Amino acid sequence: MTRFLEIARQTGTVPDLPSGHFIGGRFQQSSNGAEMESFDPGRAEPFARFARGGLADVAAAVDSASRAFDDTWRDMAPAERGRILMRAAQAIGDNADRLATVECLDSGKPYSEALGDVGGAARAFEYYAGACDKLQGDTFPLGPDYIGYSLHEPVGVTAHILPWNFPISTAARGIAPALAAGCTVVAKPAEQTPFTALLLAEILHDSGLPDGVCNVVTGTGAEAGQALVSHPLIDHITFTGSVATGQQVMRSAADNVTRLVLELGGKSPVVVMADADLDAAADGVIGAIYENAGQICSAGSRLVVEASARDDLVDRLCRRAAALTIGHGLCDTQLGPVNSAEQLARVAGFVDRATQRGIEMATGGSVTADPQTGAGWFFEPTIALSGAAEDELVQEEIFGPVLTVQTADDAEHAITLANGTRYALVAGIYTRDFGQAHRMARRIDAGQVYLNEYFAGGIEVPFGGNRHSGFGREKGLEGLLSYCQTKSVAGRIAGA
Ligand code: NAD
């Protein structure tokens, strides 16, 4: 069923989009009536309006979450929490076309990628639904006269600050474990992509989530975001976004001693050794850098290739990159637009400066447009034959469809190059030598390492960064535990 996709292709928007915040189980306008526009990056035009929240809206949402925590959610039987989350997983799947179409319009990503993200969101709820009644503590061996055990208690009200590149995925991967642990939620989606978080909150509510357990306030980072992360009743913050904003959020969290997880940027290496299956590696690298037009925190944006395979691999990559279909996400092309005019200017700035420094672009390198309409914020799939290790093209997260190529003399050199930035989010390794793969996996600094398949894994696998890529882990059982605080109980058995 692609009813919403067809409607959006004809009308350029989706009917019945929510225009308010979702607070206390219903949509409501901003307290001051303020609104803002959301743009379709594929046409570079606004397609809908949404509420621009501020201090009062955030206060209402936090109050609602705080009351729901005390009144209903914390003490609901874990199995019952699990049943609600499982119904939500089913309902997300039932609404996949609507959610994917909205995501496609809001973020610009190709429809099938958006559909994949919605499937991932449903899977996150399914995974954590099954974990609700298995969140067991430990017992401690204190000897015959004592008893000791631990409880995993929910931390309380959790704030989720979301980015624009994977709106529903990042919402689901934070909200599902928070709810499973017994926490209540206030989410603030990015101002570029407000809609799927709102629709998700409505779906959760319709699946049986009590009023106030999951709230969404839309608006800017400076207004709604800042108000949320500084609110004294917030017990935990999960922030996904840029390093600079993450640092600011960390400062706000410090004022209230609020715990936090920071999922920040990356400049992740894909190491390809000469013995690798070069066709598989080329496919992997293309997906690693051009999926979502390179706007992925874990994009494989640096190819680190062993010297003897370099020319062959770069040649395969250039042919594949040049063959990618470019166009509006609703037409389900292989490369959609970047998300905003600012982002397009940022990507073009990196490439223009590199060209001025004499760095050769093996393919691409220019701003372009949807070939059907001549509109939109598009950038060609680009491969830069990068310069020195300290060059900004090697060091900085571009967050666009730009791959930089670094050449390694051998495995040791590849490890040094892979570890050569301030980021440490993910790394890919392609080799047929499994011993080599595991040796490298240990020596490369990254939160996760993909062997012979970039982006391998799923919700079961913990995800997060080291160094400037942040700290804390989402996904997996470790993601669930970040929404819990351990309480140890120990004492003497009466009469002993
Ligand atoms: P951003 O930091 O500009 O914005 C992220 C979110 O923070 C938005 O919701 C924004 O409104 C909000 N925000 C802005 N200022 C705030 C403030 N003072 N207080 C509270 N909230 C505030 O980042 P972006 O441009 O939206 O996203 C791109 C970045 O996100 C990239 O660096 C990318 O690597 C990173 N990212 C990381 C992951 C991950 O899992 N590690 C996933 C996706 C994106």
XYZ file of C-alpha atoms and ligand atoms in Angstrom:
540
model
C 0.000 0.000 0.000
C 1.460 3.299 -1.040
C -1.618 5.536 -0.677
C 0.215 8.380 1.114
C 3.136 8.183 -1.299
C 0.714 8.643 -4.213
C -1.038 11.567 -2.488
C 2.279 13.258 -1.740
C 3.449 12.835 -5.326
C 0.276 14.544 -6.521
C -0.103 17.283 -3.908
C 3.430 17.840 -2.541
C 2.243 17.232 1.020
C 0.447 14.739 3.274
C -3.067 15.394 4.631
C -3.842 15.826 8.340
C -0.318 16.521 9.560
C -0.324 17.481 13.235
C 0.163 21.196 13.805
C 0.548 21.186 17.594
C 2.744 19.656 20.309
C 1.722 16.282 21.736
C 1.298 16.859 25.483
C -0.726 14.850 27.999
C -2.182 12.569 25.315
C -3.428 15.191 22.863
C -2.239 17.710 20.300
C -2.191 21.309 21.459
C -0.972 24.586 20.009
C 1.929 26.574 21.427
C 0.910 28.631 24.426
C 1.745 31.800 22.450
C 0.336 30.468 19.152
C 3.728 30.589 17.390
C 4.361 28.400 14.331
C 7.125 27.772 11.818
C 7.528 26.114 8.403
C 8.950 22.754 7.452
C 10.667 22.479 4.066
C 10.676 19.741 1.449
C 14.412 19.561 0.573
C 13.636 17.886 -2.767
C 11.833 21.042 -3.938
C 13.421 23.608 -1.590
C 9.925 24.805 -0.641
C 7.855 24.698 2.534
C 5.213 21.952 2.631
C 3.686 22.293 6.116
C 3.592 24.363 9.286
C 4.141 23.215 12.848
C 4.135 24.620 16.379
C 7.123 26.619 17.601
C 7.337 25.769 21.269
C 8.991 27.671 24.081
C 9.463 27.668 27.813
C 5.764 27.330 28.711
C 5.152 24.404 26.330
C 8.227 22.574 27.608
C 7.106 23.196 31.203
C 3.667 21.740 30.407
C 5.207 18.673 28.745
C 7.667 18.010 31.583
C 4.910 18.458 34.140
C 2.735 16.007 32.240
C 5.597 13.456 32.012
C 6.435 13.894 35.662
C 2.856 13.251 36.787
C 2.502 10.260 34.448
C 5.695 8.789 35.896
C 4.353 8.939 39.433
C 0.721 8.096 38.669
C 0.810 5.321 36.060
C 3.921 4.257 34.250
C 6.600 3.589 36.880
C 4.481 1.082 38.752
C 2.665 -0.576 35.853
C 3.435 -4.307 35.714
C 6.401 -4.723 33.339
C 4.562 -7.364 31.301
C 1.726 -4.889 30.703
C 4.211 -2.210 29.631
C 5.632 -4.778 27.232
C 2.204 -5.523 25.731
C 1.630 -1.823 25.017
C 5.028 -1.451 23.371
C 4.413 -4.583 21.284
C 1.086 -3.166 20.071
C 2.942 0.036 19.193
C 5.491 -1.943 17.164
C 2.646 -3.481 15.182
C 0.942 -0.100 14.702
C 4.148 1.541 13.445
C 4.349 -1.192 10.814
C 0.666 -0.711 9.930
C 1.346 3.031 9.402
C 4.591 2.508 7.483
C 3.480 4.202 4.248
C 2.227 7.322 6.020
C 5.283 7.592 8.269
C 7.744 6.933 5.432
C 6.064 9.457 3.135
C 6.161 12.139 5.821
C 9.796 11.312 6.623
C 10.663 11.471 2.946
C 9.116 14.947 2.552
C 10.554 16.279 5.792
C 14.125 14.949 5.567
C 14.506 14.517 1.795
C 15.610 10.892 1.971
C 14.494 8.406 -0.715
C 11.186 6.690 0.056
C 12.639 3.193 0.392
C 15.289 4.434 2.827
C 12.509 6.104 4.843
C 10.531 2.856 4.747
C 13.619 1.051 6.075
C 13.879 3.571 8.925
C 10.212 3.038 9.831
C 10.789 -0.737 9.852
C 13.753 -0.144 12.151
C 11.584 1.963 14.467
C 8.978 -0.822 14.673
C 11.754 -3.308 15.386
C 13.098 -1.105 18.230
C 9.690 -1.203 19.932
C 9.401 -4.964 19.358
C 12.891 -5.567 20.818
C 12.358 -3.466 23.942
C 8.772 -4.700 24.414
C 10.280 -8.133 24.976
C 12.794 -6.772 27.469
C 10.345 -5.073 29.886
C 9.776 -8.139 32.053
C 13.371 -9.381 31.872
C 15.041 -6.424 33.512
C 16.425 -8.413 36.413
C 18.824 -7.341 39.126
C 21.454 -9.391 40.933
C 21.799 -11.040 44.304
C 25.007 -10.624 46.262
C 26.674 -13.429 48.268
C 27.090 -11.775 51.680
C 27.029 -14.898 53.784
C 24.263 -16.678 55.761
C 23.265 -13.755 58.003
C 22.808 -11.187 55.257
C 20.768 -10.570 52.183
C 21.796 -8.388 49.257
C 20.155 -7.658 45.937
C 19.919 -4.941 43.308
C 16.964 -3.329 41.522
C 17.021 -1.589 38.134
C 14.785 1.388 38.788
C 13.681 3.799 36.044
C 15.586 7.097 36.191
C 12.415 9.197 35.845
C 11.574 11.769 33.183
C 13.841 11.533 30.138
C 14.516 14.224 27.514
C 15.306 13.210 23.943
C 16.875 15.816 21.650
C 16.711 14.486 18.103
C 18.593 15.289 14.865
C 17.137 15.807 11.382
C 18.981 13.059 9.545
C 17.223 10.015 11.062
C 14.168 11.505 12.759
C 12.031 8.423 13.415
C 14.987 6.071 13.930
C 16.613 8.220 16.588
C 13.239 8.875 18.239
C 12.456 5.150 18.435
C 15.884 4.000 19.562
C 15.700 6.357 22.564
C 12.008 6.382 23.414
C 11.437 2.599 23.244
C 14.070 1.643 25.871
C 13.143 4.627 28.059
C 9.511 3.467 28.145
C 10.534 -0.165 28.611
C 12.588 0.805 31.662
C 9.551 2.586 33.160
C 10.607 6.160 32.358
C 8.388 8.823 30.862
C 9.453 10.945 27.916
C 9.619 14.456 26.497
C 11.097 14.495 22.989
C 12.195 17.536 20.967
C 12.635 16.699 17.273
C 14.892 18.843 15.084
C 13.160 21.932 13.672
C 13.859 20.663 10.134
C 11.980 17.379 10.707
C 9.257 17.671 13.346
C 6.532 15.371 12.066
C 7.359 11.686 12.540
C 8.100 12.135 16.260
C 4.620 13.678 16.667
C 2.992 10.856 14.699
C 4.950 8.297 16.713
C 3.693 9.786 19.992
C 0.117 9.603 18.692
C 0.571 5.971 17.602
C 1.968 5.069 21.030
C -0.988 6.724 22.703
C -3.446 4.927 20.416
C -1.672 1.658 21.298
C -2.536 2.125 24.978
C 0.208 4.335 26.363
C -1.379 6.380 29.170
C -1.738 10.164 28.849
C 1.480 12.046 29.514
C 3.866 9.096 29.255
C 5.271 10.254 25.897
C 5.197 13.955 25.007
C 6.669 15.786 22.028
C 7.428 19.507 21.886
C 8.457 20.945 18.512
C 10.452 24.098 17.856
C 13.994 25.385 17.682
C 16.991 24.188 19.650
C 17.614 27.616 21.139
C 14.051 27.858 22.473
C 12.401 24.463 23.095
C 15.641 22.421 23.155
C 17.464 24.666 25.603
C 14.391 24.899 27.854
C 14.075 21.113 27.931
C 17.680 20.238 28.737
C 17.801 22.915 31.464
C 14.563 21.861 33.141
C 15.208 20.783 36.742
C 12.678 17.905 36.585
C 14.526 16.185 33.718
C 16.408 13.169 35.082
C 18.216 12.027 31.940
C 19.060 13.553 28.533
C 19.726 11.599 25.352
C 21.179 14.050 22.874
C 21.894 13.222 19.224
C 23.438 15.973 17.155
C 26.577 17.969 16.537
C 29.601 18.215 18.823
C 29.140 21.949 19.426
C 25.505 21.587 20.517
C 26.378 18.475 22.540
C 28.937 20.483 24.496
C 26.316 23.154 25.170
C 23.815 20.515 26.322
C 26.470 19.033 28.601
C 26.958 22.439 30.231
C 23.203 22.796 30.789
C 23.044 19.277 32.216
C 25.822 20.112 34.660
C 23.707 22.820 36.300
C 21.136 20.247 37.445
C 23.555 17.272 37.623
C 21.430 15.579 34.961
C 22.779 12.320 33.557
C 23.240 12.196 29.795
C 24.137 10.188 26.729
C 25.774 12.092 23.863
C 25.563 10.684 20.345
C 27.666 13.096 18.296
C 29.358 13.218 14.938
C 31.861 11.043 13.129
C 34.470 10.863 10.382
C 34.462 7.124 10.127
C 37.054 5.147 8.168
C 36.294 2.246 5.865
C 39.543 0.268 5.695
C 39.895 -1.852 2.561
C 42.873 -4.204 2.455
C 44.225 -5.392 -0.902
C 43.073 -8.991 -0.308
C 39.404 -7.946 0.118
C 36.581 -8.806 -2.266
C 36.803 -5.442 -4.052
C 33.336 -5.663 -5.555
C 31.771 -6.221 -2.141
C 33.973 -3.470 -0.707
C 32.931 -1.049 -3.476
C 29.251 -1.764 -2.823
C 29.841 -1.314 0.907
C 31.660 2.004 0.492
C 28.981 3.356 -1.854
C 26.257 2.568 0.722
C 28.434 3.871 3.557
C 28.793 7.350 2.037
C 25.796 7.901 -0.257
C 22.932 6.479 1.792
C 20.888 9.452 3.054
C 23.176 11.630 0.879
C 25.999 11.077 3.366
C 24.062 12.683 6.222
C 24.704 9.851 8.639
C 26.671 10.202 11.850
C 28.180 6.787 11.126
C 28.729 7.404 7.378
C 31.896 5.815 6.048
C 33.266 9.151 4.889
C 36.966 8.219 4.734
C 38.157 5.390 2.523
C 41.471 4.052 3.844
C 42.674 1.713 1.116
C 45.859 -0.345 0.847
C 48.043 1.169 -1.870
C 48.068 -1.757 -4.306
C 44.241 -1.836 -4.470
C 43.694 1.909 -4.567
C 43.393 2.664 -8.279
C 41.223 -0.373 -8.966
C 38.880 0.401 -6.051
C 38.636 4.139 -6.798
C 37.816 3.289 -10.410
C 34.995 0.938 -9.323
C 33.693 3.573 -6.895
C 33.700 6.353 -9.501
C 31.718 4.217 -11.939
C 29.177 3.284 -9.270
C 28.887 6.865 -7.954
C 28.345 8.337 -11.416
C 25.589 5.779 -12.098
C 23.508 6.688 -9.010
C 20.107 8.135 -9.880
C 19.569 11.586 -8.345
C 16.196 13.142 -7.610
C 13.312 13.749 -5.239
C 12.917 11.201 -2.451
C 9.277 10.594 -3.411
C 10.526 9.264 -6.785
C 12.645 6.809 -4.828
C 15.916 7.681 -6.498
C 19.237 6.425 -5.124
C 20.537 9.829 -4.000
C 18.205 12.416 -2.525
C 18.870 16.038 -1.595
C 20.718 17.276 1.454
C 18.400 18.522 4.145
C 18.663 22.305 3.941
C 20.131 25.261 2.065
C 22.596 25.743 4.957
C 23.713 22.131 4.732
C 24.157 22.408 0.955
C 26.273 25.547 1.356
C 28.352 23.799 4.025
C 29.034 20.762 1.823
C 29.842 22.935 -1.215
C 32.158 25.080 0.940
C 34.250 22.041 1.947
C 34.577 20.873 -1.664
C 35.303 24.334 -3.108
C 38.017 25.001 -0.542
C 39.546 21.562 -1.215
C 39.620 22.256 -4.961
C 41.331 25.591 -4.291
C 43.978 23.712 -2.257
C 44.617 21.532 -5.298
C 42.767 18.406 -4.152
C 41.464 16.456 -7.139
C 37.826 15.316 -7.306
C 37.814 11.903 -8.999
C 34.084 12.327 -9.610
C 31.361 14.841 -8.729
C 32.203 18.006 -6.824
C 29.286 20.315 -7.661
C 25.917 21.506 -6.488
C 23.165 20.108 -8.698
C 19.348 19.877 -8.844
C 16.542 17.386 -9.372
C 16.874 16.614 -13.119
C 13.067 16.482 -13.452
C 12.229 19.810 -11.819
C 15.521 21.729 -11.695
C 14.794 22.365 -8.008
C 15.999 21.100 -4.652
C 19.167 21.074 -2.534
C 21.301 18.441 -4.240
C 25.028 17.740 -4.311
C 26.707 15.342 -6.722
C 28.134 12.107 -5.331
C 31.747 13.124 -4.873
C 35.058 11.344 -4.359
C 38.005 13.492 -3.282
C 41.557 12.188 -3.614
C 42.389 13.784 -0.305
C 45.589 15.476 0.697
C 47.475 15.440 3.974
C 46.198 13.693 7.087
C 45.595 17.073 8.746
C 43.568 18.455 5.808
C 40.056 19.584 6.814
C 38.580 17.177 4.241
C 40.105 14.326 6.259
C 39.478 15.797 9.694
C 36.044 17.440 9.596
C 32.594 15.876 9.361
C 31.140 17.164 6.067
C 27.753 15.438 6.493
C 27.130 15.193 2.765
C 27.840 12.838 -0.180
C 31.607 13.411 -0.160
C 34.088 10.557 0.260
C 37.760 11.284 0.916
C 40.380 8.713 -0.067
C 43.472 7.998 2.031
C 46.137 5.501 0.966
C 47.782 3.103 3.443
C 51.131 1.325 2.946
C 50.125 -1.668 5.078
C 47.827 -2.776 7.938
C 49.765 -0.846 10.579
C 49.579 2.351 8.533
C 45.853 1.757 7.900
C 45.254 1.583 11.661
C 47.198 4.818 12.202
C 45.176 6.587 9.494
C 41.885 5.138 10.786
C 42.636 6.518 14.267
C 43.778 9.888 12.919
C 40.807 12.144 13.737
C 39.177 13.432 16.937
C 36.134 11.250 16.194
C 35.710 7.554 17.045
C 32.177 6.471 16.175
C 32.366 3.501 13.781
C 34.849 1.821 11.447
C 34.503 -0.634 8.578
C 37.098 -3.267 7.673
C 37.149 -5.240 4.429
C 39.619 -8.136 4.218
C 39.506 -11.890 3.580
C 42.008 -12.413 6.432
C 39.780 -12.901 9.444
C 42.688 -12.829 11.893
C 43.722 -9.480 10.453
C 40.120 -8.236 10.687
C 39.901 -9.022 14.399
C 43.359 -7.632 15.164
C 42.375 -4.386 13.449
C 38.962 -4.342 15.150
C 40.740 -4.270 18.513
C 43.223 -1.558 17.560
C 40.874 0.881 15.811
C 39.254 3.293 18.237
C 35.496 3.218 17.557
C 32.242 2.426 19.339
C 31.476 -0.245 16.756
C 33.375 -2.014 13.984
C 31.754 -3.525 10.882
C 33.530 -6.483 9.262
C 32.993 -7.043 5.518
C 29.561 -5.384 5.632
C 29.242 -1.710 6.496
C 26.267 -0.993 8.845
C 26.069 -4.701 9.821
C 23.982 -5.282 12.955
C 20.690 -3.976 14.286
C 18.873 -2.877 17.413
C 20.494 -5.798 19.311
C 23.962 -4.235 19.003
C 24.998 -1.368 21.328
C 25.766 1.847 19.429
C 27.652 4.970 20.437
C 30.917 6.817 20.164
C 34.231 7.456 21.880
C 36.155 10.730 22.193
C 34.466 13.589 20.263
C 31.806 11.186 18.958
C 30.319 11.223 22.458
C 29.732 8.729 25.245
C 27.113 6.306 26.480
C 25.453 3.626 24.386
C 22.040 3.292 22.784
C 20.497 0.101 21.382
C 20.938 -3.376 22.830
C 20.465 -4.187 26.490
C 23.103 -1.576 27.326
C 20.766 1.045 25.830
C 18.010 -0.138 28.165
C 20.280 0.089 31.213
C 21.106 3.715 30.471
C 17.494 4.527 31.443
C 17.843 2.661 34.765
C 19.576 3.451 38.008
C 20.785 0.587 40.141
C 19.575 0.443 43.708
C 21.468 -1.986 45.941
C 19.732 -3.319 49.016
C 21.801 -5.096 51.650
C 21.016 -5.970 55.240
C 21.123 -8.353 58.103
C 18.406 -10.952 58.235
C 16.265 -10.204 61.267
C 16.985 -12.465 64.202
C 20.151 -13.859 62.616
P 22.406 20.030 15.923
O 23.351 19.840 17.039
O 22.385 21.313 15.234
O 20.907 19.768 16.384
C 20.529 18.578 17.031
C 19.328 18.841 17.902
O 19.708 19.697 18.973
C 18.157 19.537 17.201
O 16.952 18.979 17.691
C 18.285 20.965 17.679
O 17.074 21.668 17.664
C 18.762 20.744 19.089
N 19.443 21.875 19.722
C 20.140 22.876 19.139
N 20.612 23.721 20.079
C 20.213 23.239 21.280
C 20.401 23.666 22.615
N 21.102 24.753 22.926
N 19.868 22.916 23.608
C 19.173 21.802 23.330
N 18.943 21.360 22.072
C 19.466 22.062 21.054
O 22.758 18.835 14.955
P 22.075 18.544 13.554
O 22.661 19.441 12.541
O 20.602 18.516 13.707
O 22.549 17.019 13.297
C 23.723 16.737 12.675
C 24.738 16.185 13.654
O 24.187 15.113 14.409
C 25.925 15.596 12.962
O 27.101 16.011 13.601
C 25.736 14.100 13.120
O 26.917 13.359 13.070
C 25.074 14.015 14.434
N 24.330 12.756 14.574
C 24.822 11.796 15.418
C 24.184 10.573 15.537
C 24.740 9.511 16.453
O 24.036 8.553 16.731
N 25.962 9.632 16.928
C 23.021 10.335 14.816
C 22.528 11.327 13.981
C 23.201 12.543 13.880
